[in-house]
Coordinates of C-alpha atoms in Angstrom, one line a residue:
M1 CA 0.0 0.0 0.0
K2 CA 1.3 3.4 -0.9
L3 CA 2.5 5.7 1.9
T4 CA 0.2 8.5 0.6
Y5 CA -2.8 6.2 0.6
R6 CA -2.0 5.2 4.2
I7 CA -1.8 8.8 5.2
I8 CA -5.2 9.5 3.6
L9 CA -6.7 6.6 5.5
I10 CA -5.3 7.8 8.8
I11 CA -6.7 11.3 8.2
A12 CA -10.1 9.9 7.2
V13 CA -10.2 7.6 10.3
A14 CA -9.1 10.6 12.5
F15 CA -11.9 12.7 11.0
L16 CA -14.5 10.1 11.6
F17 CA -13.4 9.6 15.2
G18 CA -13.5 13.3 15.7
I19 CA -17.1 13.4 14.6
F20 CA -17.9 10.3 16.8
F21 CA -16.5 11.9 20.0
W22 CA -18.1 15.2 19.2
A23 CA -21.5 13.6 18.7
L24 CA -21.1 11.4 21.8
F25 CA -20.0 14.0 24.3
S26 CA -21.7 17.2 22.9
P27 CA -24.5 18.7 25.0
K28 CA -28.0 17.2 24.4
Q29 CA -29.6 18.9 21.3
E30 CA -31.9 21.9 21.8
I31 CA -34.9 20.1 20.2
S32 CA -34.8 17.2 22.7
D33 CA -34.2 19.6 25.6
R34 CA -37.3 21.6 24.6
I35 CA -39.5 18.5 24.2
Y36 CA -38.7 17.0 27.6
K37 CA -38.7 20.3 29.4
T38 CA -42.2 20.9 28.0
L39 CA -43.4 17.4 28.8
K40 CA -42.4 18.0 32.5
E41 CA -44.1 21.4 32.6
Q42 CA -47.3 20.0 30.9
E43 CA -47.7 17.5 33.8
K44 CA -48.6 20.4 36.0
R45 CA -50.2 22.9 33.5
A46 CA -52.0 20.8 31.0
D47 CA -55.7 21.7 30.4
L48 CA -56.5 18.6 28.4
A49 CA -55.2 15.0 28.4
F50 CA -55.9 12.4 25.8
K51 CA -55.4 8.7 25.2
D52 CA -55.0 7.2 21.7
V53 CA -55.3 10.6 20.1
T54 CA -54.8 11.9 16.5
F55 CA -53.8 15.4 15.5
E56 CA -53.3 16.7 12.0
E57 CA -52.5 20.0 10.3
V58 CA -54.7 21.0 7.3
V59 CA -54.4 24.4 5.7
A60 CA -56.6 25.6 2.8
G61 CA -57.7 22.0 2.3
E62 CA -54.2 20.6 2.1
K63 CA -53.0 18.1 4.7
Y64 CA -49.4 18.5 5.8
W65 CA -49.0 16.0 8.6
Q66 CA -50.8 13.6 10.9
L67 CA -49.7 12.6 14.4
K68 CA -51.0 9.7 16.5
A69 CA -50.0 9.1 20.1
N70 CA -50.8 6.7 23.0
S71 CA -51.1 9.7 25.3
A72 CA -51.0 13.5 24.9
T73 CA -51.6 16.7 26.8
V74 CA -52.6 20.2 25.5
N75 CA -52.0 23.6 27.2
K76 CA -54.5 26.1 25.9
S77 CA -52.7 29.2 27.0
T78 CA -49.3 28.2 25.4
E79 CA -51.0 26.4 22.5
I80 CA -48.6 23.5 22.9
A81 CA -49.4 19.8 22.7
T82 CA -47.0 17.1 24.0
L83 CA -47.2 13.5 22.8
K84 CA -45.7 10.2 24.0
D85 CA -45.1 7.2 21.9
A86 CA -46.0 9.0 18.7
K87 CA -46.2 7.9 15.1
G88 CA -47.2 9.8 12.1
T89 CA -47.0 10.8 8.5
F90 CA -45.8 13.8 6.5
Y91 CA -47.5 14.7 3.3
K92 CA -46.3 16.4 0.1
Q93 CA -48.9 17.9 -2.1
G94 CA -51.5 15.9 -0.4
K95 CA -49.7 12.6 -0.8
A96 CA -48.2 10.5 2.1
V97 CA -44.4 10.4 1.6
L98 CA -42.8 10.0 5.1
R99 CA -43.7 7.8 8.1
F100 CA -42.1 8.2 11.4
L101 CA -42.0 6.8 15.0
S102 CA -40.9 8.9 18.0
P103 CA -40.9 8.3 21.7
A104 CA -41.8 11.9 22.4
A105 CA -43.0 14.8 20.2
L106 CA -44.2 18.4 20.6
W107 CA -46.7 20.3 18.5
D108 CA -46.4 24.1 18.8
M109 CA -49.8 25.3 17.4
K110 CA -48.9 29.0 17.6
E111 CA -45.6 28.6 15.6
K112 CA -47.0 25.7 13.5
E113 CA -44.0 23.6 14.3
I114 CA -43.4 19.9 15.0
L115 CA -40.5 18.6 17.1
L116 CA -39.5 15.0 17.3
D117 CA -37.1 13.2 19.7
N118 CA -35.0 10.3 18.4
P119 CA -37.3 9.6 15.5
I120 CA -37.1 6.7 13.0
G121 CA -38.3 7.8 9.6
Y122 CA -38.9 6.0 6.4
D123 CA -40.3 6.3 2.9
V124 CA -43.9 5.1 2.7
K125 CA -42.7 2.6 0.1
L126 CA -41.0 0.7 3.0
D127 CA -44.2 0.1 5.0
N128 CA -43.8 -3.6 4.6
K129 CA -40.1 -3.7 5.3
I130 CA -39.6 -1.3 8.1
S131 CA -40.2 -3.8 10.9
S132 CA -37.2 -5.9 9.9
L133 CA -35.0 -2.7 9.5
I134 CA -35.9 -1.5 13.0
K135 CA -35.3 -4.9 14.5
N136 CA -31.7 -4.8 13.4
L137 CA -31.0 -1.1 14.3
K138 CA -28.3 -0.3 16.7
K139 CA -28.1 3.0 18.7
S140 CA -25.8 5.5 17.1
P141 CA -24.4 8.8 18.4
F142 CA -25.0 10.1 14.9
S143 CA -28.2 11.0 13.0
V144 CA -27.9 8.6 10.1
F145 CA -29.8 9.1 6.9
N146 CA -29.8 6.4 4.3
L147 CA -30.7 7.2 0.7
P148 CA -31.0 4.9 -2.3
K149 CA -28.0 5.0 -4.6
T150 CA -30.3 5.1 -7.6
Y151 CA -33.5 7.0 -7.0
K152 CA -35.7 5.3 -9.6
K153 CA -34.5 1.8 -8.9
S154 CA -35.0 1.6 -5.1
L155 CA -37.7 1.3 -2.6
G156 CA -36.7 4.5 -0.8
Y157 CA -35.0 6.1 2.1
W158 CA -35.0 5.7 5.9
F159 CA -33.2 7.3 8.9
Q160 CA -32.5 7.2 12.6
A161 CA -32.1 10.7 13.9
N162 CA -31.4 12.2 17.3
N163 CA -33.8 15.0 16.6
L164 CA -36.0 16.4 13.9
S165 CA -38.2 19.4 13.4
W166 CA -40.6 20.7 10.8
K167 CA -42.2 24.1 10.2
L168 CA -45.2 25.1 8.1
S169 CA -43.5 28.3 7.1
N170 CA -40.9 26.5 4.9
Q171 CA -42.3 23.0 5.0
K172 CA -38.7 21.7 5.6
L173 CA -37.3 19.0 7.9
L174 CA -34.3 20.0 10.1
C175 CA -31.9 17.8 11.9
T176 CA -28.9 19.2 13.9
G177 CA -25.8 17.6 15.5
G178 CA -23.6 14.9 14.1
I179 CA -25.1 14.0 10.7
V180 CA -24.1 11.0 8.5
L181 CA -25.7 10.6 5.1
N182 CA -25.2 7.4 3.1
K183 CA -26.0 7.1 -0.6
G184 CA -24.3 4.2 -2.4
E185 CA -20.6 4.9 -2.6
I186 CA -21.2 8.3 -1.1
S187 CA -20.9 9.3 2.6
G188 CA -21.7 12.8 3.7
Y189 CA -20.9 14.4 7.1
A190 CA -22.2 17.7 8.4
E191 CA -23.6 19.5 11.5
R192 CA -26.9 20.4 9.9
L193 CA -29.3 18.7 7.5
E194 CA -32.4 20.4 6.0
G195 CA -34.7 18.9 3.4
D196 CA -38.2 18.5 2.1
V197 CA -40.4 15.8 3.6
A198 CA -39.7 13.4 0.7
L199 CA -36.0 13.9 1.1
E200 CA -35.7 14.6 -2.6
R201 CA -33.6 17.8 -2.0
I202 CA -31.3 17.9 1.0
M203 CA -28.9 20.6 2.2
L204 CA -25.8 19.7 4.2
Q205 CA -24.3 22.6 6.1
G206 CA -21.9 23.1 9.0
A207 CA -18.4 22.0 7.9
P208 CA -19.8 19.5 5.4
K209 CA -17.8 16.9 3.7
I210 CA -18.6 14.3 1.0
I211 CA -16.5 11.2 0.6
I212 CA -16.8 9.2 -2.6
S213 CA -15.4 5.7 -2.4
P214 CA -14.8 4.3 -5.9
A215 CA -14.1 0.6 -6.2
G216 CA -10.3 -0.2 -6.1
S217 CA -9.2 3.4 -5.5
A218 CA -8.4 5.8 -2.7
P219 CA -11.4 7.8 -1.5
I220 CA -12.2 11.2 -3.0
T221 CA -13.1 13.9 -0.5
L222 CA -15.2 17.0 -1.5
E223 CA -15.3 20.1 0.7
A224 CA -17.4 23.2 0.3
E225 CA -19.5 25.7 2.3
E226 CA -22.6 23.6 1.7
F227 CA -23.8 20.7 -0.4
E228 CA -27.2 20.1 -2.0
V229 CA -28.1 16.5 -2.5
I230 CA -30.7 16.2 -5.2
S231 CA -31.7 12.6 -4.5
S232 CA -34.4 12.6 -7.1
Q233 CA -31.8 13.2 -9.8
D234 CA -28.8 11.4 -8.1
I235 CA -26.8 14.6 -8.3
I236 CA -24.8 16.5 -5.7
L237 CA -24.1 20.2 -6.0
A238 CA -21.2 21.9 -4.1
R239 CA -21.6 25.6 -3.3
G240 CA -19.0 28.0 -1.9
N241 CA -15.3 27.4 -2.5
P242 CA -15.5 23.7 -3.6
K243 CA -12.4 21.6 -3.4
I244 CA -11.5 18.0 -4.2
F245 CA -8.8 15.9 -2.5
W246 CA -7.4 12.6 -3.7
E247 CA -4.3 11.3 -1.9
D248 CA -2.1 14.4 -2.0
A249 CA -3.8 15.9 -5.1
Q250 CA -5.9 19.0 -4.7
I251 CA -8.4 20.2 -7.4
S252 CA -10.3 23.5 -7.1
A253 CA -13.0 25.2 -9.2
K254 CA -15.8 27.7 -8.7
D255 CA -18.5 25.2 -9.6
L256 CA -18.7 21.5 -8.8
T257 CA -21.3 18.9 -9.5
Y258 CA -21.2 15.1 -8.9
D259 CA -23.3 13.0 -11.2
Q260 CA -23.7 9.7 -9.3
G261 CA -25.4 7.9 -12.2
K262 CA -22.4 8.5 -14.4
N263 CA -19.7 8.5 -11.7
V264 CA -18.4 11.9 -13.0
L265 CA -17.4 15.1 -11.2
Q266 CA -18.0 18.2 -13.4
L267 CA -16.0 21.3 -12.7
K268 CA -16.5 24.7 -14.2
Q269 CA -14.6 28.1 -14.0
A270 CA -11.0 28.4 -13.0
V271 CA -10.3 24.7 -12.7
K272 CA -6.9 24.0 -11.1
I273 CA -5.0 20.7 -10.4
D274 CA -2.1 20.6 -8.0
F275 CA -0.6 17.0 -7.7
Q276 CA 3.0 16.4 -6.8
D277 CA 5.0 17.7 -9.9
I278 CA 1.8 18.1 -12.0
K279 CA 0.2 21.5 -12.3
A280 CA -2.8 21.9 -14.7
W281 CA -5.5 24.5 -15.6
G282 CA -8.6 24.8 -17.7
N283 CA -12.0 26.5 -17.9
T284 CA -13.9 23.2 -17.4
A285 CA -13.0 19.7 -16.4
T286 CA -14.5 16.2 -16.3
Y287 CA -13.2 13.9 -13.5
L288 CA -13.9 10.2 -14.1
T289 CA -13.9 9.0 -10.6
E290 CA -13.6 5.3 -11.4
T291 CA -10.5 5.7 -13.6
G292 CA -8.9 8.7 -11.9
K293 CA -8.7 10.7 -15.1
I294 CA -9.4 14.4 -15.3
I295 CA -10.0 15.9 -18.8
L296 CA -9.5 19.7 -18.9
E297 CA -11.0 21.8 -21.7
G298 CA -11.0 25.5 -22.6
R299 CA -7.5 27.0 -22.7
A300 CA -6.2 23.8 -21.1
K301 CA -2.6 23.5 -20.1
A302 CA -0.5 21.2 -17.9
Y303 CA 3.0 21.2 -16.6
Q304 CA 4.9 18.1 -15.3
G305 CA 8.4 19.2 -14.3
D306 CA 9.7 21.1 -17.3
N307 CA 7.3 19.4 -19.7
K308 CA 4.5 21.6 -21.0
L309 CA 1.2 20.7 -22.7
T310 CA -1.5 23.0 -24.2
G311 CA -4.4 22.1 -26.3
E312 CA -8.2 21.8 -26.8
K313 CA -8.2 19.0 -24.2
V314 CA -5.6 17.9 -21.7
S315 CA -5.8 14.7 -19.7
V316 CA -4.3 14.3 -16.2
S317 CA -4.2 10.7 -14.9
L318 CA -4.0 10.8 -11.1
K319 CA -3.4 7.1 -10.8
E320 CA -0.7 6.9 -13.4
K321 CA 0.7 10.4 -12.6
K322 CA 0.8 11.4 -16.2
I323 CA -0.3 14.2 -18.5
S324 CA -1.3 14.0 -22.1
V325 CA -2.9 16.1 -24.8
L326 CA -6.1 15.1 -26.6
G327 CA -6.9 16.4 -30.1
K328 CA -4.9 19.4 -31.4
G329 CA -2.3 20.7 -29.1
K330 CA 1.3 21.7 -28.4
V331 CA 3.8 19.6 -26.5
V332 CA 7.2 20.8 -25.1
I333 CA 9.4 18.0 -23.9
T334 CA 12.8 18.5 -22.1
E335 CA 16.0 16.8 -23.2
E336 CA 16.1 14.8 -20.0
E337 CA 12.7 13.3 -20.9
L338 CA 14.0 12.2 -24.3
K339 CA 17.1 10.4 -22.8

């Protein structure tokens, strides 16, 4: 195993352990704190108490969610309902898309907000399979979201979160804390996850990282200020100073997209590659993650030592540590290279 590959693995392991200990020993999340504090207060202040109750939110004839609980209390003055052993459904455009189970929940009627503690959520397509999934679940310090690698060829998503909230104002789910998102060969890490109730568009924020693990190759790490995972299209968009790392190579651009269906990273505007003695530039680039080749286009040029290439297209092979020109171009080779 190459020394650089070992270094990458050590860094990756250290990063994962850092997230683990942060998630394990960080203070309890605000959402859970608020739920259990309110549950305790409601024991003394509740105006109404229910058994086997159902609540739902319907606005202008459109249903947004439904909550069922073994027991619940309602405080009229604060307009807050607390629920124990809750289960429910979120709807998108009137259609059920997400089921969930939660040991404790809070409904803020004034703010039109739902808070869930330690929920397990899943695509309605998994109704017949969720029992077996839950049976094998192990408690994790992270909030783990599992998305299908291929959206159109899978039964759907499911997750085990430390907390979850939803607001009518933006109709978005929010989870905070140590986030892990799995989607085929992709693993995402962040401190904040926000998405629609069908988890078709997800934002990862708070020091987010995306790690792509191609078969037979060192992992590829993506960094940016935020990532948008468009699950319905199997695409990931990086926003804000995106960078790519592979072994000791660093690639930067102003715009970065990962097409998971094609295993391709697309880079646009001011693309730059810095890898050992290789320096390369171009207006755009296509990074073939399975082969480790990057094809630069638009005023493309590359340097390897004293050797210089310019052309319509320039190829950089990270695995082979070589540069080459594709199509029309100019090659300058030093005398030492010819010996």
